[in-house]
Coordinates of C-alpha atoms in Angstrom, one line a residue:
Chain K
M1 CA 16.6 36.4 15.9
K2 CA 18.4 36.1 19.3
K3 CA 15.4 33.9 21.1
L4 CA 15.4 31.4 18.0
L5 CA 18.9 30.4 18.6
P6 CA 18.4 28.3 21.6
V7 CA 15.7 26.4 19.8
L8 CA 17.9 26.1 16.8
I9 CA 20.8 24.6 18.4
S10 CA 19.0 22.2 20.5
I11 CA 17.5 21.0 16.5
L12 CA 20.5 20.8 15.1
L13 CA 21.9 18.8 18.3
F14 CA 19.0 16.5 18.1
I15 CA 19.5 15.7 14.4
S16 CA 22.8 15.2 14.9
V17 CA 22.5 13.0 18.2
S18 CA 19.8 11.3 16.1
Y19 CA 22.1 10.5 13.4
N20 CA 25.2 9.2 14.7
A21 CA 23.2 7.2 17.1
S22 CA 22.0 5.6 14.1
A23 CA 24.9 5.1 12.3
Q24 CA 26.4 3.3 15.8
C25 CA 23.5 1.4 15.3
K26 CA 24.2 0.3 12.0
G27 CA 28.0 -0.6 12.8
F28 CA 27.1 -2.6 16.4
A29 CA 24.5 -4.6 13.7
K30 CA 27.1 -5.4 11.4
K31 CA 30.5 -5.7 13.0
V32 CA 28.9 -7.1 16.4
C33 CA 25.4 -8.9 16.0
K34 CA 25.9 -10.2 12.7
S35 CA 28.8 -12.6 13.4
E36 CA 26.4 -14.3 16.1
L37 CA 24.6 -15.6 13.2
I38 CA 27.7 -17.6 11.6
P39 CA 27.4 -20.5 10.4
Y40 CA 24.2 -19.7 9.1
I41 CA 23.8 -17.0 6.4
H42 CA 22.3 -13.5 7.2
D43 CA 19.3 -12.8 5.2
G44 CA 20.7 -9.2 4.8
N45 CA 17.5 -7.4 6.6
Y46 CA 18.6 -4.7 8.9
N47 CA 16.4 -4.1 12.1
A48 CA 17.9 -2.0 14.8
A49 CA 16.5 0.7 17.4
M50 CA 17.9 2.7 19.9
L51 CA 16.4 1.6 23.1
V52 CA 16.0 3.0 26.8
E53 CA 15.0 0.2 29.8
G54 CA 11.7 -0.7 29.7
E55 CA 11.1 0.1 26.0
E56 CA 9.7 -2.8 23.7
A57 CA 10.2 -3.1 20.1
D58 CA 7.6 -5.7 17.7
F59 CA 9.6 -7.4 14.6
Y60 CA 7.0 -9.4 12.7
K61 CA 8.1 -11.9 9.7
T62 CA 6.7 -15.1 7.9
F63 CA 9.0 -17.8 8.5
Y64 CA 9.3 -20.5 5.4
A65 CA 8.8 -24.5 5.6
D66 CA 11.5 -26.6 5.5
Q67 CA 14.3 -23.7 6.2
Q68 CA 16.3 -23.5 9.1
Y69 CA 16.6 -20.2 10.7
R70 CA 18.5 -18.3 13.4
L71 CA 17.0 -15.4 15.3
V72 CA 19.8 -13.5 17.0
V73 CA 18.9 -10.5 19.2
C74 CA 21.7 -8.2 20.6
G75 CA 21.8 -5.4 22.6
T76 CA 25.0 -2.7 23.1
E77 CA 27.0 -3.6 26.4
S78 CA 25.3 -0.4 27.5
L79 CA 22.0 -2.2 27.8
P80 CA 21.4 -5.3 30.3
S81 CA 20.9 -8.5 28.5
V82 CA 18.0 -7.8 26.5
E83 CA 14.4 -10.4 26.8
F84 CA 12.8 -11.7 23.5
K85 CA 10.2 -14.3 23.3
V86 CA 8.8 -15.5 20.0
M87 CA 4.9 -16.0 19.9
D88 CA 2.2 -17.5 16.7
A89 CA -0.4 -15.9 15.5
N90 CA -2.8 -17.1 18.2
R91 CA -0.2 -15.6 20.5
N92 CA 1.0 -19.3 22.0
V93 CA 4.4 -18.2 23.2
L94 CA 6.7 -20.7 21.2
Y95 CA 10.0 -19.5 22.6
N96 CA 11.0 -17.5 25.6
N97 CA 14.7 -16.5 26.3
K98 CA 14.0 -15.6 29.9
D99 CA 13.5 -19.7 29.8
H100 CA 17.2 -20.1 28.5
N101 CA 19.3 -18.1 30.5
M102 CA 18.8 -14.4 27.8
A103 CA 20.4 -16.2 25.3
K104 CA 21.3 -14.2 22.4
A105 CA 20.6 -16.4 19.6
W106 CA 17.5 -19.0 18.7
D107 CA 17.7 -21.9 16.1
F108 CA 14.9 -23.2 14.7
K109 CA 12.6 -24.8 11.5
L110 CA 9.3 -25.1 10.4
E111 CA 7.1 -27.7 9.1
S112 CA 4.8 -24.9 7.7
S113 CA 5.3 -21.7 7.0
Q114 CA 3.9 -19.0 9.7
Q115 CA 3.7 -15.5 10.4
L116 CA 6.0 -14.8 13.7
R117 CA 6.0 -12.2 16.1
I118 CA 9.2 -11.6 18.1
V119 CA 8.4 -9.1 21.2
V120 CA 12.0 -7.5 22.2
K121 CA 12.4 -5.7 25.8
V122 CA 15.2 -3.9 27.4
P123 CA 14.4 -4.8 30.9
A124 CA 14.0 -1.4 33.5
S125 CA 15.9 -1.7 36.4
G126 CA 12.9 -1.1 38.5
Q127 CA 14.8 1.8 40.0
K128 CA 13.6 5.6 40.2
K129 CA 16.6 7.1 37.8
S130 CA 16.7 10.5 36.3
E131 CA 17.0 10.9 32.9
A132 CA 20.6 11.1 32.5
E133 CA 21.0 8.0 34.3
I134 CA 18.3 5.7 32.8
L135 CA 20.5 3.6 30.1
S136 CA 20.3 3.4 26.3
G137 CA 21.7 1.5 23.6
C138 CA 21.2 -0.3 20.0
V139 CA 19.3 -3.2 19.8
A140 CA 19.2 -5.2 16.7
I141 CA 17.3 -8.2 15.6
M142 CA 18.9 -10.5 12.7
I143 CA 17.7 -13.4 10.7
G144 CA 20.1 -16.1 9.3
F145 CA 19.5 -19.2 7.3
K146 CA 21.0 -22.0 6.5
D147 CA 22.0 -22.5 2.9
Q148 CA 20.5 -25.7 1.2
G149 CA 21.5 -24.8 -2.2
K150 CA 24.8 -26.1 -2.0
Chain F
M1 CA 30.2 27.3 14.6
V2 CA 28.8 30.1 16.6
F3 CA 29.2 32.3 13.6
K4 CA 27.9 30.1 10.9
L5 CA 24.9 29.6 13.2
R6 CA 24.4 33.3 13.7
T7 CA 24.6 33.7 10.0
L8 CA 21.8 31.5 9.1
N9 CA 18.6 33.1 8.2
S10 CA 14.9 32.7 9.5
N11 CA 14.5 30.1 6.7
S12 CA 16.6 27.8 7.6
I13 CA 15.5 27.9 11.1
I14 CA 11.8 27.2 10.0
V15 CA 13.2 24.2 7.6
C16 CA 15.1 22.9 10.4
A17 CA 12.4 22.8 13.0
A18 CA 10.2 21.5 9.8
I19 CA 12.8 19.0 9.8
F20 CA 12.3 18.0 13.7
L21 CA 8.7 18.6 13.4
A22 CA 8.7 15.7 11.1
S23 CA 10.5 13.7 12.9
C24 CA 8.6 13.5 15.8
A25 CA 5.2 13.1 13.5
S26 CA 6.9 10.2 11.8
G27 CA 7.4 8.7 15.3
G28 CA 3.7 9.3 16.3
A29 CA 2.7 8.1 12.9
K30 CA 4.8 4.4 13.9
K31 CA 2.6 4.2 16.6
N32 CA -0.7 5.1 15.1
T33 CA 0.0 1.9 12.9
T34 CA -0.1 -0.5 16.3
E35 CA -3.8 0.2 16.3
V36 CA -4.4 -0.8 12.6
T37 CA -6.3 -4.3 12.3
V38 CA -5.3 -5.6 8.9
D39 CA -8.5 -8.2 7.4
S40 CA -7.2 -11.6 7.3
A41 CA -10.1 -13.5 8.4
E42 CA -8.4 -16.2 6.3
L43 CA -5.9 -17.0 9.1
E44 CA -6.7 -18.3 11.9
Q45 CA -6.4 -15.4 14.1
D46 CA -4.6 -11.9 12.9
I47 CA -1.3 -11.3 14.2
F48 CA -1.4 -8.0 13.8
K49 CA -4.6 -7.5 16.4
D50 CA -2.6 -7.3 19.8
I51 CA -0.1 -5.1 18.7
S52 CA 2.0 -4.0 21.7
H53 CA 2.9 -0.2 22.4
A54 CA 6.7 -0.9 21.4
K55 CA 8.4 1.9 20.3
Q56 CA 10.0 0.4 17.0
I57 CA 7.9 -2.2 14.8
F58 CA 9.4 -3.5 11.9
Y59 CA 7.6 -5.7 9.1
S60 CA 10.3 -7.9 7.8
L61 CA 9.7 -9.1 4.0
P62 CA 11.8 -12.1 2.4
S63 CA 15.3 -10.1 1.2
P64 CA 16.7 -10.8 -1.8
L65 CA 18.7 -13.4 -0.6
E66 CA 15.7 -15.3 1.0
S67 CA 13.3 -15.4 -1.7
A68 CA 16.0 -16.7 -4.0
M69 CA 16.8 -19.5 -1.4
L70 CA 13.3 -20.3 -1.2
I71 CA 13.0 -20.6 -5.2
K72 CA 16.3 -22.9 -5.3
S73 CA 15.2 -25.2 -2.1
A74 CA 11.6 -25.8 -4.0
G75 CA 13.8 -27.4 -6.7
A76 CA 13.8 -24.8 -9.6
N77 CA 16.3 -24.3 -12.3
F78 CA 18.0 -21.2 -13.3
N79 CA 16.8 -19.6 -16.4
D80 CA 18.5 -15.7 -17.5
K81 CA 15.7 -15.6 -19.8
I82 CA 13.2 -13.9 -16.5
L83 CA 15.8 -11.8 -15.2
N84 CA 15.2 -8.1 -15.4
P85 CA 17.5 -7.2 -18.8
L86 CA 20.7 -4.9 -17.6
N87 CA 20.5 -2.9 -20.5
N88 CA 17.5 -1.7 -19.4
V89 CA 19.3 0.1 -16.8
T90 CA 19.7 3.3 -18.4
K91 CA 15.6 4.0 -18.1
Y92 CA 15.8 4.0 -14.3
T93 CA 16.7 7.5 -13.4
N94 CA 14.3 9.0 -10.9
N95 CA 14.0 7.9 -7.3
K96 CA 11.2 5.5 -7.8
T97 CA 12.6 3.4 -10.6
M98 CA 16.2 3.2 -9.1
S99 CA 14.8 2.1 -5.5
L100 CA 12.4 -0.5 -7.1
N101 CA 15.2 -1.8 -9.6
L102 CA 18.0 -1.7 -6.9
G103 CA 16.1 -4.5 -5.2
I104 CA 14.9 -6.0 -8.8
Y105 CA 18.4 -6.3 -9.8
I106 CA 19.9 -7.3 -6.0
T107 CA 17.2 -10.2 -6.1
D108 CA 17.9 -11.5 -9.7
L109 CA 21.7 -11.3 -8.5
S110 CA 21.0 -13.4 -5.3
Y111 CA 18.6 -15.9 -7.5
A112 CA 22.1 -16.0 -10.4
S113 CA 24.4 -17.0 -7.1
M114 CA 22.1 -19.7 -6.0
F115 CA 23.0 -21.2 -9.2
D116 CA 26.4 -20.7 -8.8
Q117 CA 26.4 -18.2 -12.5
A118 CA 29.4 -16.1 -11.5
Q119 CA 29.1 -13.9 -14.4
V120 CA 25.5 -13.1 -14.4
T121 CA 26.1 -12.4 -10.5
I122 CA 28.6 -9.9 -11.1
K123 CA 26.8 -8.2 -14.2
Y124 CA 24.1 -7.7 -12.0
M125 CA 26.5 -6.3 -9.2
E126 CA 27.3 -4.0 -11.4
V127 CA 24.1 -2.5 -12.5
S128 CA 22.9 -2.3 -9.1
R129 CA 25.8 -0.2 -8.5
K130 CA 24.6 1.9 -10.9
M131 CA 21.3 2.0 -8.9
A132 CA 22.9 2.7 -5.6
D133 CA 25.1 5.5 -6.9
G134 CA 22.4 7.4 -8.5
L135 CA 20.3 7.1 -5.3
G136 CA 23.6 8.7 -3.6
I137 CA 24.2 5.7 -1.5
T138 CA 27.7 5.8 -0.6
D139 CA 28.9 2.8 0.9
A140 CA 27.3 -0.1 0.4
I141 CA 28.1 -0.9 -3.3
D142 CA 31.3 0.1 -5.1
Q143 CA 34.1 -1.2 -7.3
N144 CA 35.7 -2.9 -4.1
T145 CA 32.4 -5.1 -3.9
I146 CA 32.7 -6.4 -7.8
N147 CA 36.3 -6.4 -7.3
R148 CA 35.8 -9.0 -4.3
L149 CA 32.8 -11.1 -6.1
E150 CA 35.5 -11.4 -9.0
E151 CA 38.4 -13.0 -6.2
N152 CA 36.0 -15.1 -4.8
I153 CA 34.2 -16.4 -7.8
N154 CA 34.5 -19.8 -6.7
N155 CA 33.6 -19.4 -3.1
R156 CA 30.0 -19.1 -2.5
D157 CA 29.9 -18.3 1.3
V158 CA 31.8 -15.6 0.1
I159 CA 29.0 -14.5 -2.4
L160 CA 26.4 -14.5 -0.5
D161 CA 27.9 -12.7 2.4
I162 CA 28.9 -9.5 -0.3
I163 CA 25.4 -9.8 -1.6
S164 CA 23.9 -9.5 1.9
E165 CA 26.1 -7.0 3.2
S166 CA 25.5 -5.1 0.4
F167 CA 21.2 -5.3 0.7
M168 CA 22.0 -4.1 4.0
S169 CA 24.0 -1.1 3.5
S170 CA 22.0 0.1 0.5
T171 CA 18.7 -0.5 2.9
A172 CA 20.3 0.9 6.3
F173 CA 21.7 3.9 4.3
L174 CA 18.5 5.2 3.1
K175 CA 16.5 4.2 6.5
E176 CA 19.1 6.5 8.5
N177 CA 19.2 9.4 6.0
D178 CA 15.2 9.9 6.8
R179 CA 14.8 8.1 3.2
Q180 CA 12.2 5.6 4.2
P181 CA 10.2 5.2 1.3
L182 CA 13.0 4.5 -0.8
A183 CA 14.2 2.0 1.4
T184 CA 10.9 0.6 1.4
M185 CA 10.8 0.7 -2.5
S186 CA 13.6 -1.2 -2.7
L187 CA 12.5 -3.9 -0.3
V188 CA 8.9 -3.8 -2.2
G189 CA 10.7 -3.9 -5.8
G190 CA 13.0 -7.3 -4.3
W191 CA 10.0 -9.0 -2.9
V192 CA 7.8 -8.4 -6.2
E193 CA 11.0 -9.7 -8.1
G194 CA 11.1 -12.9 -6.2
L195 CA 7.2 -13.4 -6.6
Y196 CA 7.4 -13.2 -10.7
L197 CA 10.6 -15.4 -10.6
A198 CA 8.6 -18.0 -9.1
T199 CA 5.4 -17.5 -11.0
Q200 CA 7.4 -17.8 -14.0
L201 CA 9.6 -21.0 -13.1
V202 CA 6.5 -22.8 -12.6
G203 CA 6.0 -25.3 -15.4
E204 CA 2.7 -25.2 -17.7
G205 CA 1.8 -28.6 -16.1
S206 CA -0.8 -29.4 -13.0
I207 CA -0.1 -27.3 -9.8
E208 CA -0.7 -30.2 -7.9
G209 CA 1.8 -30.8 -5.3
N210 CA 4.4 -28.2 -7.3
K211 CA 6.9 -26.5 -4.3
I212 CA 7.5 -23.8 -6.2
V213 CA 3.7 -23.2 -6.3
G214 CA 3.8 -23.8 -2.8
R215 CA 6.4 -21.1 -1.9
I216 CA 4.4 -18.7 -4.0
V217 CA 0.9 -19.2 -2.2
D218 CA 2.8 -18.6 1.1
Q219 CA 3.8 -15.5 0.1
K220 CA 0.0 -14.1 1.0
L221 CA 1.3 -14.0 4.5
S222 CA 4.1 -11.9 3.6
L223 CA 1.9 -9.7 1.4
D224 CA 0.2 -7.9 4.6
M225 CA 3.6 -7.3 5.5
V226 CA 4.0 -5.5 2.4
I227 CA 0.8 -3.7 2.6
K228 CA 2.0 -2.6 6.1
L229 CA 5.4 -1.1 5.2
L230 CA 3.6 0.3 2.2
E231 CA 1.1 2.6 4.3
N232 CA 3.8 3.5 6.8
N233 CA 5.2 5.3 3.7
K234 CA 2.1 6.0 2.1
E235 CA 2.9 10.3 2.5
N236 CA 4.9 9.7 -0.5
K237 CA 3.3 9.7 -3.7
D238 CA 5.4 7.1 -5.3
V239 CA 4.5 5.1 -2.2
N240 CA 1.0 5.5 -2.7
D241 CA 0.6 4.4 -6.0
I242 CA 2.8 1.1 -5.4
E243 CA 0.3 0.8 -2.8
I244 CA -2.7 0.7 -5.0
L245 CA -0.7 -1.6 -7.6
I246 CA -0.1 -4.5 -4.5
K247 CA -3.9 -4.2 -3.4
E248 CA -4.7 -5.6 -7.3
L249 CA -2.3 -8.4 -6.4
K250 CA -4.2 -8.6 -3.5
K251 CA -7.1 -9.1 -4.6
V252 CA -6.0 -12.5 -6.3
Y253 CA -4.3 -13.7 -2.5
D254 CA -7.6 -13.5 -1.5
K255 CA -9.0 -16.2 -3.6
I256 CA -6.6 -18.5 -1.4
T257 CA -7.6 -19.9 1.5
I258 CA -4.5 -21.0 3.9
K259 CA -4.9 -22.9 7.1
S260 CA -2.7 -24.1 9.6
S261 CA -2.9 -26.3 12.6
K262 CA -1.7 -25.2 16.2
I263 CA 2.1 -25.2 16.1
Q264 CA 4.0 -27.6 18.5
A265 CA 7.4 -26.2 19.5
V266 CA 9.5 -29.5 19.8
V267 CA 13.5 -29.0 21.2
D268 CA 15.7 -31.2 19.4
Q269 CA 17.8 -32.3 22.7
K270 CA 21.2 -33.4 20.3
T271 CA 21.3 -30.2 18.3
N272 CA 19.2 -27.7 20.2
E273 CA 17.3 -26.9 17.2
T274 CA 13.3 -26.1 18.2
N275 CA 11.1 -27.8 15.3
L276 CA 8.0 -25.7 15.1
K277 CA 5.6 -29.0 13.9
S278 CA 2.5 -27.5 12.3
T279 CA 0.6 -28.5 9.1
S280 CA -1.3 -26.2 6.4
T281 CA -3.3 -26.8 3.9
S282 CA -3.9 -24.5 0.6
N283 CA -7.3 -24.3 -2.0
I284 CA -5.2 -22.2 -4.4
T285 CA -6.5 -24.0 -8.0
Q286 CA -5.2 -23.9 -11.4
E287 CA -7.2 -21.2 -12.8
V288 CA -6.6 -18.6 -9.6
F289 CA -3.0 -19.6 -10.3
V290 CA -3.0 -18.6 -13.6
E291 CA -4.6 -15.2 -12.6
L292 CA -1.8 -14.8 -10.0
K293 CA 0.9 -15.1 -12.6
E294 CA -0.9 -12.7 -14.7
A295 CA -1.2 -10.2 -11.7
V296 CA 2.3 -10.9 -10.5
K297 CA 3.5 -10.1 -14.2
I298 CA 1.5 -6.6 -13.9
V299 CA 3.1 -5.0 -11.3
R300 CA 6.8 -6.3 -12.1
T301 CA 6.3 -4.9 -15.6
N302 CA 5.0 -1.9 -14.1
F303 CA 8.3 -1.7 -12.0
T304 CA 10.4 -2.4 -14.6
L305 CA 9.5 -0.3 -18.3

């Protein structure tokens, strides 16, 4: 039992840290990131994850013809500016925020419905770091659309 | 705290270890999906083929609000007869039916809100709340949500924001509490309801040039993502059962081919908005549409009865 105690404490700490991190992520997405969508209406989907420097997330979604969208990708202050690029099904890059001063938002509309892939990356500093020095934080991907029913 | 830990027996440790291992395993499973490709030969390219070594992969379906917006913008009307009846709520007593119908009722209220049907919206929010309560979702839909809807009955922007917030909070709660299969079922329930409403709103005449039919055909593009989401949670028996049903729907969608031209991104310098210019065509026939309408009805009936 004594031998198992440190393992148990580690497990409980892991569960507790994971839960707190995801709860913070939800709060960040709702309170900070969502405001970047205004005046677009948030679609209501929740897409957020904890990432560390150098990690990527992939986001797949079908966007529909004749709709106007805003894509917002934002990270917590603990992270460097988050990179994102949007690609079509043929892997052509349609937008890369590195070409637009690391913008958090991209407004677009489509003439025909398309599956798009959004690749999000937290840039790595390139320096060797200890585990404690590696930056980590929440990254949220949010979609808004214009209310065309008014 | 230390005392409490010492009082835990070995069974508790095994349970905790199992949770830990399961969370590791689930992370591993996500990475494995990066190597899976789906058969979508009708598309010019398979968007999932070149999947990266991403830590996290999101497959996003049209939300209830987006589905409702797509229906409205295609020129459909409001018809309360096609909504899932409010009194069905008493039938939903287990996690599967409550998750599915949380998504279904939120889609119904989103559809009602798009047509400024305030009272219907409020009544459907009340049954959505019952589903959320039944699933133990504590911070998504409460009396305050209903009160805010009532207070802002003539403020469309606020109403849409409340709906968006309620759905986000519900699915986020389930995802964060390791109940991803239930979140997936809510998302899929909402998607199927959007499809059902759309198919029911197409008139009896020719489908030629019908915008709602165009929206229904477009859902073939989201169907791949529905299946990916279900596959990621197929260790859950309820999700597995739903996947079997959805794959029957896919058999009908496979009869439809969508062809798209190359996308050209053109930026409007005044608005800074990018226009993704392209054309697409599909070969849906009247017969395939009737078949599709029936296939959607079968899935929706399975979810709601």
